[in-house]
PDB file of C-alpha atoms in Angstrom:
ATOM      1  CA  MET A   1     -43.128  23.735  28.126  1.00 39.00           C
ATOM      2  CA  GLU A   2     -39.515  23.815  27.010  1.00 60.00           C
ATOM      3  CA  THR A   3     -37.012  25.339  29.362  1.00 80.00           C
ATOM      4  CA  ALA A   4     -34.501  27.970  28.225  1.00 77.00           C
ATOM      5  CA  ARG A   5     -31.708  25.402  28.363  1.00 81.00           C
ATOM      6  CA  GLU A   6     -33.677  23.009  26.154  1.00 86.00           C
ATOM      7  CA  VAL A   7     -34.187  25.737  23.551  1.00 85.00           C
ATOM      8  CA  LEU A   8     -30.504  26.653  23.611  1.00 87.00           C
ATOM      9  CA  THR A   9     -29.518  23.004  23.320  1.00 90.00           C
ATOM     10  CA  ALA A  10     -31.814  22.573  20.318  1.00 92.00           C
ATOM     11  CA  LEU A  11     -30.205  25.606  18.657  1.00 93.00           C
ATOM     12  CA  ALA A  12     -26.762  24.163  19.298  1.00 94.00           C
ATOM     13  CA  ARG A  13     -27.729  20.870  17.678  1.00 95.00           C
ATOM     14  CA  ARG A  14     -28.918  22.829  14.622  1.00 96.00           C
ATOM     15  CA  TYR A  15     -25.534  24.574  14.494  1.00 97.00           C
ATOM     16  CA  ALA A  16     -27.339  27.905  14.981  1.00 96.00           C
ATOM     17  CA  PHE A  17     -24.323  29.359  16.756  1.00 95.00           C
ATOM     18  CA  GLY A  18     -25.117  32.990  16.000  1.00 92.00           C
ATOM     19  CA  ASP A  19     -28.687  32.740  17.281  1.00 92.00           C
ATOM     20  CA  LEU A  20     -27.525  30.877  20.362  1.00 91.00           C
ATOM     21  CA  GLU A  21     -24.910  33.508  21.177  1.00 88.00           C
ATOM     22  CA  ALA A  22     -27.438  36.317  20.666  1.00 88.00           C
ATOM     23  CA  LEU A  23     -29.979  34.724  23.024  1.00 86.00           C
ATOM     24  CA  MET A  24     -27.369  34.203  25.676  1.00 80.00           C
ATOM     25  CA  GLY A  25     -26.263  37.802  25.301  1.00 73.00           C
ATOM     26  CA  GLN A  26     -29.824  38.871  26.067  1.00 71.00           C
ATOM     27  CA  GLY A  27     -29.671  37.077  29.396  1.00 63.00           C
ATOM     28  CA  THR A  28     -31.614  33.968  28.491  1.00 59.00           C
ATOM     29  CA  LEU A  29     -29.648  32.200  31.218  1.00 57.00           C
ATOM     30  CA  ALA A  30     -28.510  33.671  34.492  1.00 49.00           C
ATOM     31  CA  ALA A  31     -25.358  35.751  34.054  1.00 46.00           C
ATOM     32  CA  ASP A  32     -23.395  33.886  36.715  1.00 48.00           C
ATOM     33  CA  GLY A  33     -20.328  33.383  34.538  1.00 47.00           C
ATOM     34  CA  SER A  34     -21.085  29.731  33.869  1.00 58.00           C
ATOM     35  CA  THR A  35     -22.133  30.430  30.265  1.00 67.00           C
ATOM     36  CA  ALA A  36     -19.032  32.409  29.252  1.00 72.00           C
ATOM     37  CA  PRO A  37     -17.367  29.341  27.657  1.00 84.00           C
ATOM     38  CA  VAL A  38     -20.518  28.782  25.584  1.00 89.00           C
ATOM     39  CA  ALA A  39     -20.358  32.307  24.142  1.00 89.00           C
ATOM     40  CA  ALA A  40     -16.766  31.738  23.024  1.00 90.00           C
ATOM     41  CA  LEU A  41     -17.639  28.377  21.483  1.00 93.00           C
ATOM     42  CA  CYS A  42     -20.585  29.958  19.643  1.00 93.00           C
ATOM     43  CA  ALA A  43     -18.426  32.729  18.184  1.00 91.00           C
ATOM     44  CA  PHE A  44     -15.820  30.171  17.126  1.00 93.00           C
ATOM     45  CA  GLY A  45     -18.395  27.797  15.658  1.00 95.00           C
ATOM     46  CA  GLN A  46     -20.046  30.548  13.629  1.00 94.00           C
ATOM     47  CA  ARG A  47     -16.684  31.667  12.236  1.00 93.00           C
ATOM     48  CA  VAL A  48     -15.899  28.120  11.108  1.00 95.00           C
ATOM     49  CA  LEU A  49     -19.390  27.573   9.683  1.00 96.00           C
ATOM     50  CA  ASP A  50     -19.028  30.830   7.716  1.00 95.00           C
ATOM     51  CA  LEU A  51     -15.668  29.580   6.353  1.00 94.00           C
ATOM     52  CA  ASP A  52     -13.926  32.731   7.599  1.00 89.00           C
ATOM     53  CA  ALA A  53     -10.589  31.053   6.899  1.00 79.00           C
ATOM     54  CA  GLU A  54      -8.360  34.076   7.386  1.00 80.00           C
ATOM     55  CA  ASP A  55      -9.320  34.180  11.064  1.00 80.00           C
ATOM     56  CA  PHE A  56      -9.480  30.451  11.804  1.00 80.00           C
ATOM     57  CA  GLY A  57      -7.732  29.649  15.063  1.00 73.00           C
ATOM     58  CA  MET A  58      -7.587  33.260  16.242  1.00 76.00           C
ATOM     59  CA  PRO A  59      -8.712  34.268  19.775  1.00 72.00           C
ATOM     60  CA  GLU A  60     -12.391  35.175  20.088  1.00 74.00           C
ATOM     61  CA  GLU A  61     -13.521  38.409  21.755  1.00 72.00           C
ATOM     62  CA  ALA A  62     -16.321  36.479  23.448  1.00 62.00           C
ATOM     63  CA  GLY A  63     -13.864  34.424  25.459  1.00 74.00           C
ATOM     64  CA  GLU A  64     -11.328  31.628  25.404  1.00 87.00           C
ATOM     65  CA  VAL A  65     -11.775  28.708  22.998  1.00 90.00           C
ATOM     66  CA  PRO A  66     -10.258  25.309  23.902  1.00 91.00           C
ATOM     67  CA  ARG A  67      -6.797  24.956  22.382  1.00 92.00           C
ATOM     68  CA  ASP A  68      -7.517  21.620  20.694  1.00 94.00           C
ATOM     69  CA  LEU A  69     -10.377  23.148  18.682  1.00 94.00           C
ATOM     70  CA  LEU A  70      -8.279  26.175  17.716  1.00 93.00           C
ATOM     71  CA  ASP A  71      -5.452  23.943  16.515  1.00 93.00           C
ATOM     72  CA  ARG A  72      -7.823  21.916  14.346  1.00 94.00           C
ATOM     73  CA  ALA A  73      -9.174  25.098  12.759  1.00 94.00           C
ATOM     74  CA  ARG A  74      -5.657  26.408  12.117  1.00 93.00           C
ATOM     75  CA  ALA A  75      -5.036  23.460   9.801  1.00 95.00           C
ATOM     76  CA  SER A  76      -7.478  25.144   7.368  1.00 96.00           C
ATOM     77  CA  ARG A  77      -6.337  28.726   7.978  1.00 94.00           C
ATOM     78  CA  MET A  78      -4.940  30.896   5.203  1.00 93.00           C
ATOM     79  CA  PRO A  79      -1.743  32.527   6.588  1.00 94.00           C
ATOM     80  CA  GLN A  80      -2.125  36.295   6.696  1.00 93.00           C
ATOM     81  CA  ALA A  81       1.580  37.104   6.386  1.00 95.00           C
ATOM     82  CA  PRO A  82       4.266  35.721   4.037  1.00 96.00           C
ATOM     83  CA  ARG A  83       6.307  34.095   6.804  1.00 95.00           C
ATOM     84  CA  GLU A  84       3.494  33.045   9.129  1.00 94.00           C
ATOM     85  CA  HIS A  85       3.783  29.546  10.603  1.00 93.00           C
ATOM     86  CA  PRO A  86       2.203  27.074  10.583  1.00 93.00           C
ATOM     87  CA  ARG A  87       1.286  27.335   6.882  1.00 96.00           C
ATOM     88  CA  GLY A  88      -2.212  25.916   7.283  1.00 96.00           C
ATOM     89  CA  ALA A  89      -4.085  25.569   3.986  1.00 97.00           C
ATOM     90  CA  LEU A  90      -0.933  26.454   2.021  1.00 98.00           C
ATOM     91  CA  ALA A  91       0.797  23.391   3.435  1.00 98.00           C
ATOM     92  CA  SER A  92      -2.140  21.085   2.693  1.00 98.00           C
ATOM     93  CA  LEU A  93      -5.699  21.608   1.506  1.00 98.00           C
ATOM     94  CA  ARG A  94      -6.851  18.213   2.722  1.00 98.00           C
ATOM     95  CA  PRO A  95      -8.020  19.464   6.160  1.00 98.00           C
ATOM     96  CA  ALA A  96      -9.831  22.350   4.456  1.00 98.00           C
ATOM     97  CA  TYR A  97     -11.681  20.011   2.105  1.00 98.00           C
ATOM     98  CA  SER A  98     -12.673  17.742   4.978  1.00 98.00           C
ATOM     99  CA  LEU A  99     -14.039  20.825   6.722  1.00 98.00           C
ATOM    100  CA  LEU A 100     -15.829  21.903   3.534  1.00 98.00           C
ATOM    101  CA  LEU A 101     -17.519  18.506   3.427  1.00 98.00           C
ATOM    102  CA  GLU A 102     -18.752  18.968   7.000  1.00 98.00           C
ATOM    103  CA  VAL A 103     -19.958  22.520   6.306  1.00 98.00           C
ATOM    104  CA  ILE A 104     -21.773  21.502   3.104  1.00 98.00           C
ATOM    105  CA  ALA A 105     -23.560  18.696   4.967  1.00 98.00           C
ATOM    106  CA  ILE A 106     -24.606  21.071   7.750  1.00 98.00           C
ATOM    107  CA  ARG A 107     -25.860  23.640   5.271  1.00 98.00           C
ATOM    108  CA  TRP A 108     -27.897  20.907   3.579  1.00 98.00           C
ATOM    109  CA  HIS A 109     -29.536  19.806   6.823  1.00 97.00           C
ATOM    110  CA  ARG A 110     -30.265  23.442   7.734  1.00 96.00           C
ATOM    111  CA  ARG A 111     -31.664  24.033   4.218  1.00 96.00           C
ATOM    112  CA  ASP A 112     -29.240  26.956   3.744  1.00 96.00           C
ATOM    113  CA  MET A 113     -28.954  26.477  -0.003  1.00 95.00           C
ATOM    114  CA  ALA A 114     -27.296  29.820  -0.800  1.00 93.00           C
ATOM    115  CA  ALA A 115     -24.539  29.111   1.729  1.00 95.00           C
ATOM    116  CA  LEU A 116     -24.235  25.535   0.442  1.00 97.00           C
ATOM    117  CA  VAL A 117     -23.760  26.729  -3.133  1.00 95.00           C
ATOM    118  CA  ALA A 118     -21.159  29.259  -1.965  1.00 94.00           C
ATOM    119  CA  ALA A 119     -19.200  26.497  -0.202  1.00 97.00           C
ATOM    120  CA  VAL A 120     -19.398  24.277  -3.288  1.00 97.00           C
ATOM    121  CA  HIS A 121     -18.100  27.158  -5.413  1.00 96.00           C
ATOM    122  CA  ILE A 122     -15.119  27.651  -3.078  1.00 96.00           C
ATOM    123  CA  ALA A 123     -14.388  23.933  -3.332  1.00 97.00           C
ATOM    124  CA  GLY A 124     -14.446  24.119  -7.131  1.00 97.00           C
ATOM    125  CA  GLU A 125     -12.098  27.114  -7.256  1.00 97.00           C
ATOM    126  CA  TYR A 126      -9.257  25.516  -5.298  1.00 98.00           C
ATOM    127  CA  LEU A 127      -9.716  21.909  -6.432  1.00 98.00           C
ATOM    128  CA  PRO A 128      -6.779  22.092  -8.917  1.00 98.00           C
ATOM    129  CA  LEU A 129      -4.416  22.895  -6.029  1.00 98.00           C
ATOM    130  CA  LEU A 130      -5.750  19.858  -4.174  1.00 98.00           C
ATOM    131  CA  ALA A 131      -4.824  17.810  -7.249  1.00 98.00           C
ATOM    132  CA  TRP A 132      -1.342  19.341  -7.494  1.00 98.00           C
ATOM    133  CA  GLU A 133      -0.569  18.877  -3.791  1.00 98.00           C
ATOM    134  CA  PRO A 134       0.963  15.364  -4.083  1.00 98.00           C
ATOM    135  CA  VAL A 135       3.199  16.631  -6.906  1.00 98.00           C
ATOM    136  CA  LEU A 136       4.270  19.925  -5.325  1.00 98.00           C
ATOM    137  CA  GLY A 137       4.558  18.651  -1.764  1.00 98.00           C
ATOM    138  CA  HIS A 138       2.424  21.599  -0.638  1.00 98.00           C
ATOM    139  CA  ALA A 139      -0.839  23.273  -1.675  1.00 98.00           C
ATOM    140  CA  GLY A 140       0.530  25.980  -3.941  1.00 98.00           C
ATOM    141  CA  ASP A 141       2.418  27.921  -1.263  1.00 98.00           C
ATOM    142  CA  PRO A 142       3.857  31.011  -3.021  1.00 98.00           C
ATOM    143  CA  ALA A 143       6.952  30.787  -0.812  1.00 97.00           C
ATOM    144  CA  LEU A 144       7.757  27.331  -2.236  1.00 98.00           C
ATOM    145  CA  ILE A 145       6.144  27.063  -5.657  1.00 98.00           C
ATOM    146  CA  GLY A 146       9.014  28.589  -7.626  1.00 97.00           C
ATOM    147  CA  ALA A 147      11.077  25.398  -7.553  1.00 96.00           C
ATOM    148  CA  ALA A 148       8.326  23.534  -9.415  1.00 97.00           C
ATOM    149  CA  VAL A 149       7.429  26.109 -12.074  1.00 97.00           C
ATOM    150  CA  ARG A 150      10.512  28.226 -12.778  1.00 96.00           C
ATOM    151  CA  GLY A 151      13.423  27.385 -15.039  1.00 95.00           C
ATOM    152  CA  GLU A 152      14.429  27.184 -18.669  1.00 95.00           C
ATOM    153  CA  GLY A 153      11.522  26.464 -20.962  1.00 95.00           C
ATOM    154  CA  SER A 154       8.852  27.463 -18.454  1.00 96.00           C
ATOM    155  CA  ARG A 155       6.144  29.903 -19.492  1.00 95.00           C
ATOM    156  CA  PHE A 156       4.605  30.105 -16.021  1.00 96.00           C
ATOM    157  CA  GLY A 157       4.053  33.786 -15.234  1.00 93.00           C
ATOM    158  CA  VAL A 158       6.200  34.913 -18.191  1.00 91.00           C
ATOM    159  CA  PRO A 159       4.769  38.003 -19.946  1.00 85.00           C
ATOM    160  CA  VAL A 160       3.815  37.631 -23.595  1.00 79.00           C
ATOM    161  CA  GLU A 161       5.980  39.826 -25.789  1.00 75.00           C
ATOM    162  CA  PRO A 162       3.922  42.238 -27.934  1.00 74.00           C
ATOM    163  CA  GLY A 163       3.473  40.879 -31.431  1.00 68.00           C
ATOM    164  CA  SER A 164       4.724  37.393 -30.577  1.00 73.00           C
ATOM    165  CA  ALA A 165       2.699  34.246 -31.104  1.00 73.00           C
ATOM    166  CA  ARG A 166       0.677  33.103 -28.111  1.00 76.00           C
ATOM    167  CA  VAL A 167       1.866  29.646 -27.066  1.00 83.00           C
ATOM    168  CA  CYS A 168       0.495  29.576 -23.500  1.00 91.00           C
ATOM    169  CA  ASP A 169      -3.209  28.973 -22.885  1.00 88.00           C
ATOM    170  CA  HIS A 170      -3.291  31.046 -19.694  1.00 94.00           C
ATOM    171  CA  THR A 171      -5.512  34.107 -19.799  1.00 92.00           C
ATOM    172  CA  ARG A 172      -4.044  37.523 -19.076  1.00 92.00           C
ATOM    173  CA  PRO A 173      -5.376  37.543 -15.467  1.00 95.00           C
ATOM    174  CA  GLU A 174      -3.938  34.061 -14.937  1.00 96.00           C
ATOM    175  CA  ARG A 175      -0.526  35.093 -16.273  1.00 95.00           C
ATOM    176  CA  SER A 176      -0.574  38.123 -13.990  1.00 96.00           C
ATOM    177  CA  ALA A 177      -1.492  35.977 -10.990  1.00 98.00           C
ATOM    178  CA  CYS A 178       1.229  33.437 -11.822  1.00 98.00           C
ATOM    179  CA  GLU A 179       3.833  36.180 -12.082  1.00 97.00           C
ATOM    180  CA  ARG A 180       2.654  37.632  -8.758  1.00 98.00           C
ATOM    181  CA  THR A 181       2.760  34.309  -6.911  1.00 98.00           C
ATOM    182  CA  LEU A 182       6.486  34.008  -7.682  1.00 97.00           C
ATOM    183  CA  ARG A 183       7.312  37.241  -5.837  1.00 97.00           C
ATOM    184  CA  VAL A 184       4.502  37.861  -3.351  1.00 98.00           C
ATOM    185  CA  ALA A 185       6.325  36.056  -0.513  1.00 97.00           C
ATOM    186  CA  LYS A 186       8.710  39.036  -0.433  1.00 97.00           C
ATOM    187  CA  GLU A 187       5.919  41.603  -0.207  1.00 97.00           C
ATOM    188  CA  PRO A 188       4.547  43.134   3.016  1.00 97.00           C
ATOM    189  CA  PRO A 189       1.545  41.492   4.701  1.00 96.00           C
ATOM    190  CA  SER A 190      -0.906  43.895   3.023  1.00 97.00           C
ATOM    191  CA  GLY A 191       0.266  42.841  -0.448  1.00 98.00           C
ATOM    192  CA  TRP A 192       0.243  39.181   0.590  1.00 97.00           C
ATOM    193  CA  ARG A 193      -3.377  39.429   1.760  1.00 96.00           C
ATOM    194  CA  ALA A 194      -4.409  41.262  -1.406  1.00 97.00           C
ATOM    195  CA  TYR A 195      -2.887  38.448  -3.466  1.00 98.00           C
ATOM    196  CA  LEU A 196      -4.754  35.780  -1.494  1.00 96.00           C
ATOM    197  CA  ASP A 197      -8.033  37.688  -1.864  1.00 95.00           C
ATOM    198  CA  ARG A 198      -7.789  38.366  -5.599  1.00 95.00           C
ATOM    199  CA  GLN A 199      -5.282  36.133  -7.334  1.00 98.00           C
ATOM    200  CA  HIS A 200      -4.573  32.867  -5.513  1.00 98.00           C
ATOM    201  CA  SER A 201      -7.651  31.172  -6.985  1.00 97.00           C
ATOM    202  CA  GLN A 202      -6.473  32.245 -10.454  1.00 98.00           C
ATOM    203  CA  VAL A 203      -3.150  30.496  -9.833  1.00 98.00           C
ATOM    204  CA  ALA A 204      -5.159  27.392  -8.953  1.00 98.00           C
ATOM    205  CA  ALA A 205      -7.047  27.669 -12.249  1.00 97.00           C
ATOM    206  CA  ALA A 206      -3.817  28.237 -14.186  1.00 98.00           C
ATOM    207  CA  LEU A 207      -2.145  25.153 -12.714  1.00 98.00           C
ATOM    208  CA  GLY A 208      -5.268  23.154 -13.467  1.00 98.00           C
ATOM    209  CA  ASP A 209      -5.083  24.290 -17.087  1.00 97.00           C
ATOM    210  CA  CYS A 210      -1.399  23.357 -17.263  1.00 97.00           C
ATOM    211  CA  ALA A 211      -2.211  19.762 -16.348  1.00 98.00           C
ATOM    212  CA  ALA A 212      -5.610  19.286 -17.959  1.00 96.00           C
ATOM    213  CA  ARG A 213      -5.968  21.552 -20.981  1.00 93.00           C
ATOM    214  CA  CYS A 214      -2.656  22.937 -22.238  1.00 94.00           C
ATOM    215  CA  ARG A 215      -2.105  22.310 -25.957  1.00 92.00           C
ATOM    216  CA  THR A 216       1.595  23.229 -25.921  1.00 93.00           C
ATOM    217  CA  PRO A 217       2.999  22.073 -22.548  1.00 96.00           C
ATOM    218  CA  CYS A 218       6.082  23.837 -21.210  1.00 96.00           C
ATOM    219  CA  THR A 219       8.549  22.513 -18.655  1.00 97.00           C
ATOM    220  CA  VAL A 220       6.038  22.999 -15.823  1.00 98.00           C
ATOM    221  CA  MET A 221       4.588  19.731 -17.124  1.00 98.00           C
ATOM    222  CA  THR A 222       7.305  18.146 -19.285  1.00 97.00           C
ATOM    223  CA  ARG A 223       9.752  17.997 -16.356  1.00 97.00           C
ATOM    224  CA  LEU A 224       7.413  15.533 -14.605  1.00 98.00           C
ATOM    225  CA  ASP A 225       7.706  11.768 -14.854  1.00 97.00           C
ATOM    226  CA  GLY A 226       5.308  10.382 -17.461  1.00 97.00           C
ATOM    227  CA  LEU A 227       3.159   8.411 -15.022  1.00 98.00           C
ATOM    228  CA  VAL A 228       3.004  11.322 -12.579  1.00 98.00           C
ATOM    229  CA  ARG A 229       2.033  13.673 -15.379  1.00 98.00           C
ATOM    230  CA  ALA A 230      -0.704  11.358 -16.665  1.00 97.00           C
ATOM    231  CA  ASP A 231      -2.176  10.867 -13.195  1.00 98.00           C
ATOM    232  CA  LEU A 232      -2.061  14.608 -12.463  1.00 98.00           C
ATOM    233  CA  GLY A 233      -3.763  15.335 -15.784  1.00 98.00           C
ATOM    234  CA  ASP A 234      -6.577  12.899 -15.006  1.00 97.00           C
ATOM    235  CA  ARG A 235      -7.163  14.398 -11.583  1.00 98.00           C
ATOM    236  CA  CYS A 236      -7.089  17.981 -12.876  1.00 98.00           C
ATOM    237  CA  ARG A 237      -9.543  17.123 -15.661  1.00 97.00           C
ATOM    238  CA  LEU A 238     -11.878  15.671 -13.056  1.00 97.00           C
ATOM    239  CA  ALA A 239     -11.509  18.864 -11.006  1.00 98.00           C
ATOM    240  CA  ALA A 240     -12.149  21.038 -14.065  1.00 97.00           C
ATOM    241  CA  ASP A 241     -15.307  19.156 -14.997  1.00 97.00           C
ATOM    242  CA  PHE A 242     -16.621  19.523 -11.460  1.00 97.00           C
ATOM    243  CA  ALA A 243     -15.960  23.274 -11.539  1.00 96.00           C
ATOM    244  CA  ASP A 244     -17.700  23.531 -14.923  1.00 95.00           C
ATOM    245  CA  GLY A 245     -20.585  21.294 -13.843  1.00 95.00           C
ATOM    246  CA  ALA A 246     -24.223  21.935 -13.053  1.00 95.00           C
ATOM    247  CA  LEU A 247     -23.823  22.085  -9.253  1.00 96.00           C
ATOM    248  CA  VAL A 248     -21.188  24.827  -9.247  1.00 95.00           C
ATOM    249  CA  LYS A 249     -23.100  26.744 -11.915  1.00 92.00           C
ATOM    250  CA  LEU A 250     -26.006  27.137  -9.489  1.00 91.00           C
ATOM    251  CA  ARG A 251     -23.924  29.917  -7.935  1.00 81.00           C
ATOM    252  CA  HIS A 252     -24.954  32.209 -10.755  1.00 66.00           C
ATOM    253  CA  ALA A 253     -28.610  31.888  -9.754  1.00 55.00           C
ATOM    254  CA  ALA A 254     -27.943  32.658  -6.080  1.00 48.00           C
ATOM    255  CA  PRO A 255     -27.279  35.913  -4.175  1.00 50.00           C
ATOM    256  CA  VAL A 256     -23.588  35.006  -3.998  1.00 48.00           C
ATOM    257  CA  GLY A 257     -23.549  35.141  -7.797  1.00 48.00           C
ATOM    258  CA  HIS A 258     -25.171  37.422 -10.327  1.00 48.00           C
ATOM    259  CA  GLY A 259     -28.872  36.835  -9.716  1.00 50.00           C
ATOM    260  CA  PHE A 260     -31.425  37.162  -6.950  1.00 55.00           C
ATOM    261  CA  GLY A 261     -32.803  33.625  -6.705  1.00 70.00           C
ATOM    262  CA  VAL A 262     -31.842  30.899  -4.265  1.00 85.00           C
ATOM    263  CA  PRO A 263     -31.922  27.297  -5.506  1.00 91.00           C
ATOM    264  CA  SER A 264     -34.262  24.922  -3.729  1.00 93.00           C
ATOM    265  CA  PRO A 265     -33.040  21.628  -2.235  1.00 95.00           C
ATOM    266  CA  GLU A 266     -34.690  19.858  -5.163  1.00 96.00           C
ATOM    267  CA  GLU A 267     -32.781  22.026  -7.649  1.00 95.00           C
ATOM    268  CA  VAL A 268     -29.516  21.313  -5.846  1.00 96.00           C
ATOM    269  CA  GLN A 269     -30.210  17.576  -5.931  1.00 96.00           C
ATOM    270  CA  ALA A 270     -31.081  17.702  -9.622  1.00 96.00           C
ATOM    271  CA  ALA A 271     -27.967  19.711 -10.496  1.00 97.00           C
ATOM    272  CA  TRP A 272     -25.733  17.306  -8.555  1.00 97.00           C
ATOM    273  CA  ALA A 273     -27.380  14.312 -10.245  1.00 96.00           C
ATOM    274  CA  ARG A 274     -26.523  15.801 -13.666  1.00 96.00           C
ATOM    275  CA  ALA A 275     -22.971  16.573 -12.562  1.00 96.00           C
ATOM    276  CA  ARG A 276     -22.493  13.057 -11.157  1.00 96.00           C
ATOM    277  CA  ARG A 277     -23.525  11.427 -14.427  1.00 95.00           C
ATOM    278  CA  SER A 278     -20.950  13.489 -16.287  1.00 95.00           C
ATOM    279  CA  LEU A 279     -18.189  12.981 -13.719  1.00 96.00           C
ATOM    280  CA  ALA A 280     -18.782   9.229 -13.603  1.00 94.00           C
ATOM    281  CA  ARG A 281     -17.575   8.995 -17.219  1.00 94.00           C
ATOM    282  CA  HIS A 282     -14.027   9.759 -16.037  1.00 93.00           C
ATOM    283  CA  PRO A 283     -11.822   6.782 -15.182  1.00 88.00           C
ATOM    284  CA  LEU A 284     -11.160   8.379 -11.777  1.00 91.00           C
ATOM    285  CA  GLY A 285     -14.758   9.499 -11.370  1.00 90.00           C
ATOM    286  CA  LYS A 286     -16.537   6.156 -11.290  1.00 88.00           C
ATOM    287  CA  SER A 287     -16.729   6.167  -7.486  1.00 86.00           C
ATOM    288  CA  VAL A 288     -18.671   9.446  -7.641  1.00 90.00           C
ATOM    289  CA  ALA A 289     -21.654   7.420  -8.865  1.00 83.00           C
ATOM    290  CA  ASP A 290     -21.609   5.186  -5.768  1.00 83.00           C
ATOM    291  CA  ASP A 291     -24.325   5.956  -3.246  1.00 81.00           C
ATOM    292  CA  ASP A 292     -23.325   6.795   0.304  1.00 88.00           C
ATOM    293  CA  SER A 293     -24.878   8.473   3.322  1.00 93.00           C
ATOM    294  CA  TYR A 294     -23.568  11.937   2.467  1.00 96.00           C
ATOM    295  CA  PRO A 295     -26.278  14.511   1.597  1.00 96.00           C
ATOM    296  CA  LEU A 296     -24.726  14.979  -1.866  1.00 97.00           C
ATOM    297  CA  PRO A 297     -23.803  11.331  -2.505  1.00 96.00           C
ATOM    298  CA  GLY A 298     -20.395  10.857  -4.059  1.00 96.00           C
ATOM    299  CA  LEU A 299     -18.970  14.286  -3.225  1.00 97.00           C
ATOM    300  CA  PRO A 300     -16.473  12.910  -0.666  1.00 97.00           C
ATOM    301  CA  ALA A 301     -15.418  10.318  -3.275  1.00 96.00           C
ATOM    302  CA  LEU A 302     -14.877  13.095  -5.826  1.00 97.00           C
ATOM    303  CA  PHE A 303     -12.658  15.136  -3.508  1.00 98.00           C
ATOM    304  CA  SER A 304     -10.769  11.971  -2.562  1.00 97.00           C
ATOM    305  CA  ALA A 305     -10.156  11.066  -6.214  1.00 97.00           C
ATOM    306  CA  VAL A 306      -8.827  14.549  -6.969  1.00 98.00           C
ATOM    307  CA  ALA A 307      -6.637  14.566  -3.854  1.00 98.00           C
ATOM    308  CA  ALA A 308      -5.338  11.005  -4.379  1.00 97.00           C
ATOM    309  CA  ALA A 309      -6.126  10.469  -0.697  1.00 97.00           C
ATOM    310  CA  GLU A 310      -9.213   9.498   1.248  1.00 97.00           C
ATOM    311  CA  LEU A 311     -11.090  12.551   2.489  1.00 97.00           C
ATOM    312  CA  ARG A 312     -14.006  12.311   4.898  1.00 97.00           C
ATOM    313  CA  PRO A 313     -16.182  15.033   6.420  1.00 98.00           C
ATOM    314  CA  ASP A 314     -14.561  16.629   9.448  1.00 98.00           C
ATOM    315  CA  THR A 315     -16.246  16.582  12.845  1.00 98.00           C
ATOM    316  CA  LEU A 316     -14.979  19.953  14.074  1.00 98.00           C
ATOM    317  CA  LEU A 317     -18.378  21.662  14.156  1.00 98.00           C
ATOM    318  CA  HIS A 318     -20.029  18.551  15.573  1.00 98.00           C
ATOM    319  CA  ASP A 319     -17.455  18.562  18.369  1.00 98.00           C
ATOM    320  CA  VAL A 320     -18.090  22.271  19.029  1.00 97.00           C
ATOM    321  CA  THR A 321     -21.792  21.449  19.407  1.00 97.00           C
ATOM    322  CA  GLU A 322     -20.991  18.619  21.804  1.00 96.00           C
ATOM    323  CA  ARG A 323     -18.884  20.969  23.955  1.00 95.00           C
ATOM    324  CA  ILE A 324     -21.721  23.508  24.022  1.00 94.00           C
ATOM    325  CA  THR A 325     -24.424  21.025  24.936  1.00 93.00           C
ATOM    326  CA  SER A 326     -22.318  19.420  27.670  1.00 91.00           C
ATOM    327  CA  THR A 327     -21.654  22.867  29.153  1.00 88.00           C
ATOM    328  CA  LEU A 328     -25.337  23.798  29.027  1.00 85.00           C
ATOM    329  CA  ALA A 329     -26.231  20.542  30.746  1.00 78.00           C
TER     330      ALA A 329
END
């Protein structure tokens, strides 16, 4: 017969942090204080697994989390005030995409397909900013982006005059988001958070369109060196095709989208196989077709190609599990 500690250890190795914390709260182990660190680690692990990025690296009510784990999570945190430091995912999205790769793999092994599709959708939304990061020197930080998109000849965030010809391909919501990103760093924290919740992903889409799809480029693009511009365009087109591909479109058949179905693992595999074939036609997407040990083969190669840097799955949640199991032992 399995002991209580063996059951809890098995839950930890399945990344079932919420279930583990609930069982411990019901007194599954003796309440001698020795399990308090486990409760804090469970709360932290569940927050990271849920991609609750606005609260990454914050203290947990359940107890104290080791500082090294908190610092690693903060690298993927979205700052909740205009002047908050460090800048986390606004400084670089590379740690966040490494974490996304770990979370997607865990969701696959747990057969949590709805959560997997939600994570893939998040990855698709912000992928253009990952592509722009080497050019901007940051990941679309509203406090810094003005230097790269303002100036004579730029149409970034500029309202369209009534009756004038439309020469910018941005949609009205994208233009509104672009205009807001140029001033939101001077707003109070409540306005800053509202922007991040509703408009930051639209700025990502707008910048992706600037590089990949614009028919009449303005100085946002023409100010760039020719080779830089060509490389950025290739990477943004790869990002756009991923976001428009079969895997991301599964979101619309899941509870996180507009329907009530949840895709099966077989449907996820089939959708990714279709997306891979399409992405492999890109000059930068050939590595996506290479098989690897990742549950969705080629996805780390795709993110790496878009980022122009090698990205591998993080081990943050694995390390949380190791801390829990060593404490339980």
